[in-house]
Coordinates of C-alpha atoms in Angstrom, one line a residue:
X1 CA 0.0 0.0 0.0
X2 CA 1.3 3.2 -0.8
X3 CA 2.3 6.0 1.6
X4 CA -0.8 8.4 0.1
X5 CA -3.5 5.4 0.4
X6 CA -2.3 4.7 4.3
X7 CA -2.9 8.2 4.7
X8 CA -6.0 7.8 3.5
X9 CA -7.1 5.1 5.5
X10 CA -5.8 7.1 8.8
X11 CA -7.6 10.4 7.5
X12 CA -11.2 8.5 7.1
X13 CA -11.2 7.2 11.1
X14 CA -11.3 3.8 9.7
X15 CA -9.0 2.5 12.2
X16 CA -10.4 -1.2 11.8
X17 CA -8.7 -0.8 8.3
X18 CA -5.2 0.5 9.4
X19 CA -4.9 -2.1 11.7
X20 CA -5.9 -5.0 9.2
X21 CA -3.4 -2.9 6.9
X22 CA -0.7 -3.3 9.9
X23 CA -1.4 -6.8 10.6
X24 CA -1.6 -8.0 6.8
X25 CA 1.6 -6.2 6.2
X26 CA 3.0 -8.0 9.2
X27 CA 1.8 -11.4 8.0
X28 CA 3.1 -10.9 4.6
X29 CA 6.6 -10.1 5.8
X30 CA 7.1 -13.2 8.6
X31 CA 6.0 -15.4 5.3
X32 CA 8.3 -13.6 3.0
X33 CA 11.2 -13.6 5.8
X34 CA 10.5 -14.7 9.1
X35 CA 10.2 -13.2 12.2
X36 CA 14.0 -12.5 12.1
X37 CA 15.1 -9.3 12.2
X38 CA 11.7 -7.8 12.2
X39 CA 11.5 -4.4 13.5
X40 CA 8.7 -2.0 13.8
X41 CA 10.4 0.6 11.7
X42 CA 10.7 -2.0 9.2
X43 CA 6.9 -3.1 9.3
X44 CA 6.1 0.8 9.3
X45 CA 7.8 1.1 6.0
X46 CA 6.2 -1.5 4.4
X47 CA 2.9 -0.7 5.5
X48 CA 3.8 3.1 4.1
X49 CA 3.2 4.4 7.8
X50 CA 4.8 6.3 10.0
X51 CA 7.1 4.3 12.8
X52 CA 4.8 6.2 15.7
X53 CA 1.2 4.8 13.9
X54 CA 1.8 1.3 15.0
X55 CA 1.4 2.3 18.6
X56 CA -1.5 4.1 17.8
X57 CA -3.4 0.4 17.4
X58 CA -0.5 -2.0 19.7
X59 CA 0.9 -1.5 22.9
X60 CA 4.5 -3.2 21.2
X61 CA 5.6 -5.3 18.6
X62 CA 5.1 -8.3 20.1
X63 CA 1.3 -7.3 20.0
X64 CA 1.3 -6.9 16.7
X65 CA 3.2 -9.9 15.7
X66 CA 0.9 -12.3 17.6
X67 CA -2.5 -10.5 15.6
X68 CA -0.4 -11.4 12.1
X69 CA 0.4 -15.0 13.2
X70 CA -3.5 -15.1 13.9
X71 CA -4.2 -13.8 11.0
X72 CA -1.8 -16.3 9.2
X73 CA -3.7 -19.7 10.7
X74 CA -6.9 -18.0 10.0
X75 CA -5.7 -17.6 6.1
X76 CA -3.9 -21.4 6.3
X77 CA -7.5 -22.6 7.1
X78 CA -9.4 -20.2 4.3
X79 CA -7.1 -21.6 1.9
X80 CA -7.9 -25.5 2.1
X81 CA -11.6 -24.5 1.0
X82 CA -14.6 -27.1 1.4
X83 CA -14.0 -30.2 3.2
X84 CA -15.7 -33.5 2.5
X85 CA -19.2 -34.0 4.7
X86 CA -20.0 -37.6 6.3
X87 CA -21.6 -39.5 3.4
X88 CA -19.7 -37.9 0.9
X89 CA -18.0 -40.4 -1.5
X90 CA -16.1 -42.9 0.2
X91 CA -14.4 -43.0 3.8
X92 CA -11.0 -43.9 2.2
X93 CA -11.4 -40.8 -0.6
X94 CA -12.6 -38.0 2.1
X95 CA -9.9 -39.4 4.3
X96 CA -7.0 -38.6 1.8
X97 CA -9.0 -35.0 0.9
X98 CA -8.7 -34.4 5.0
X99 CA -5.4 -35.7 5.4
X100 CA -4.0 -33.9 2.2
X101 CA -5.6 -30.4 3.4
X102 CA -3.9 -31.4 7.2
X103 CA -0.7 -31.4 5.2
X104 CA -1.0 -28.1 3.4
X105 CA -2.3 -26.6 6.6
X106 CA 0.8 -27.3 8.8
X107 CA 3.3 -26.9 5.7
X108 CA 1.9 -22.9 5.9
X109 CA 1.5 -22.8 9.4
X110 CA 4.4 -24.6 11.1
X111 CA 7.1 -23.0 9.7
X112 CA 6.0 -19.6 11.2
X113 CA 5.8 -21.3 14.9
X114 CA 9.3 -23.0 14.8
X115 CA 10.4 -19.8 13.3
X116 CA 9.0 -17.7 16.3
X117 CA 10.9 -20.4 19.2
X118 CA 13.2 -18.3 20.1
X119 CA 10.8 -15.6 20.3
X120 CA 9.0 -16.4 23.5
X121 CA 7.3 -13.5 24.0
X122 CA 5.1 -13.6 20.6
X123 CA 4.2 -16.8 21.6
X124 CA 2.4 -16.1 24.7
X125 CA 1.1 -12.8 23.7
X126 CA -0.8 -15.8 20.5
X127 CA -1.6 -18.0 23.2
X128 CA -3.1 -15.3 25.6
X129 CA -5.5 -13.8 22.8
X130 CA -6.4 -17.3 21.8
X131 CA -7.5 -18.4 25.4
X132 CA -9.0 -15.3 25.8
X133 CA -12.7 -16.8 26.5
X134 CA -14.2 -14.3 24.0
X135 CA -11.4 -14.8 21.4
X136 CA -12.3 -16.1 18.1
X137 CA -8.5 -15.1 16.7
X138 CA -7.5 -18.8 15.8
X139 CA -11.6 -19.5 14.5
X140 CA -11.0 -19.4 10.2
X141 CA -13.9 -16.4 9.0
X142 CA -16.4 -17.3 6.1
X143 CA -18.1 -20.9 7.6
X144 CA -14.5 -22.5 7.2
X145 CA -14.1 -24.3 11.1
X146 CA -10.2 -25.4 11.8
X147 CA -9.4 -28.0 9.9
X148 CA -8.7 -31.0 13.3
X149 CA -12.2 -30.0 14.5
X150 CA -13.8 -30.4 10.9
X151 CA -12.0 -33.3 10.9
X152 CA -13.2 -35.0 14.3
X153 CA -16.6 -33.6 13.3
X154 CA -16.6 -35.5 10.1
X155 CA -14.9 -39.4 11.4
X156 CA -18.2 -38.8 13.9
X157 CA -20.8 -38.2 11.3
X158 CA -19.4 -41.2 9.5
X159 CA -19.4 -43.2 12.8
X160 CA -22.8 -42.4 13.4
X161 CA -24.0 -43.1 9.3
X162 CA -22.4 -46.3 10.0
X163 CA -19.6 -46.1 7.8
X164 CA -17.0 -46.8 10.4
X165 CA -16.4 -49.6 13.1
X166 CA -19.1 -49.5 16.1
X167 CA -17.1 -48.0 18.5
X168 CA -14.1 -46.4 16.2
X169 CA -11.7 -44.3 18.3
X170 CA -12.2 -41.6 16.3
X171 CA -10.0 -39.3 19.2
X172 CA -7.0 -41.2 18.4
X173 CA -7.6 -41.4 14.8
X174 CA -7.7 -37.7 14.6
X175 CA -4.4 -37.6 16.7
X176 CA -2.6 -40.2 14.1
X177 CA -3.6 -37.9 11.4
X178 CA -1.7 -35.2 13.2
X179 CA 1.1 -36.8 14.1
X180 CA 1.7 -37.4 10.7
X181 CA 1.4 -33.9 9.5
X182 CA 3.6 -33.0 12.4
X183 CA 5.9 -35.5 11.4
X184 CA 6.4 -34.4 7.1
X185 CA 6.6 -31.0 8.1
X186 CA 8.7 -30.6 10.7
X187 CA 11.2 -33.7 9.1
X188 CA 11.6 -31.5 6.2
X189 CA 12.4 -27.9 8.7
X190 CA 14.8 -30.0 11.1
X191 CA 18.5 -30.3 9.3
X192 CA 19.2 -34.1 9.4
X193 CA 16.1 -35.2 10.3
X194 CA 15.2 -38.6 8.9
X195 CA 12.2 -38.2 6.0
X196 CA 9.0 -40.1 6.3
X197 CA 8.6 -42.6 3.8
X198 CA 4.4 -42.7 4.4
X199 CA 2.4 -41.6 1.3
X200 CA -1.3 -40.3 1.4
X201 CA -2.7 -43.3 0.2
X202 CA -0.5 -45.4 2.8
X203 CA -1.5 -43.5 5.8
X204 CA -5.2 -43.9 5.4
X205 CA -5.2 -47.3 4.0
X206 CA -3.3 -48.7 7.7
X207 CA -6.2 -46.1 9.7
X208 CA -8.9 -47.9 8.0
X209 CA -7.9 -51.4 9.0
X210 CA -8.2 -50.0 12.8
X211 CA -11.7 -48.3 11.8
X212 CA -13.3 -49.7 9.2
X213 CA -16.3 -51.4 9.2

């Protein structure tokens, strides 16, 4: 955004809009570069403000920093777009769709958190506003719900259709689909660390001998 539209925005009393402006520029530069290095004069200057407006909307960097990391998961979770519903297809198809979604999720997501590790201070300033009971900062916008929870709500549905094992454990099957998120992505941030070998179609063909009918 140029200098002359920021002024704009600050001239019309739309404060709502700066500060999306703020955080949006925020966002875009820890996915561009990190968190590394990021200053507020720096942030300012992409945004086309002046240093001094940041404060104007957060009490200090770290503030700011934990709104655009928000505003990153939300975006991560936007992106995937419609999710299979119980009866859709076939349990082993919407399986891979959730499970290839889980994948792009963390691959956008992840690498901000371990990015932020040695940045304590973001990290509880994110985990205050998202505890906060009348947060909805981690809660996607437009109908989308966070991809685990749409997930659990979905192995339920198919549970209750019948299209799963009486009794399926669908908490741990939701937690093995995790795990193997966790597992790609953070394999391929961590130098050395040995690659996973398990492919889409592998994963969910081993979860549906535990849970299929």
């Amino acid at each position: 955004m140029s200098p002359r539209k920021a002024a704009a925005l600050r001239n019309s009393d739309d404060a709502r809009g700066l500060r999306e402006h703020l955080v949006a520029t925020a966002q875009r530069l820890m996915a561009e570069q990190g968190t590394a290095g990021l200053t507020v004069r720096g942030i300012a200057r992409a945004a086309g403000v002046a240093d001094g407006v940041l404060y104007n909307y957060f009490s200090d960097k770290e503030e700011l920093l934990a709104a655009a990391v928000r505003a990153h998961v939300a975006a991560a979770h936007r992106n995937l777009g419609p999710l299979p519903a119980a009866g859709d297809a076939t349990v082993e198809e919407n399986l891979r769709h959730y499970l290839r979604a889980g994948l792009a999720l963390h691959s956008a997501v992840l690498p901000i958190f371990a990015g932020l590790l040695t940045s304590p201070a973001i990290l509880a300033r994110f985990e205050e506003s998202v505890s906060a009971p009348e947060s909805t900062a981690t809660e996607p916008q437009e109908g989308h719900a966070l991809w685990h929870e749409s997930l659990s709500n979905y192995l339920g549905g198919e549970l209750e259709l019948g299209r799963l094992a009486p009794g399926a454990d669908i908490e741990s099957a939701v937690a093995l689909l995790v795990g193997i998120c966790h597992d790609q992505v953070l394999s391929a941030l961590l130098p050395g660390a040995p690659a996973t070998r398990a492919t889409v179609d592998s994963v969910v063909a081993t979860l549906l001998e535990g849970i299929g009918p």
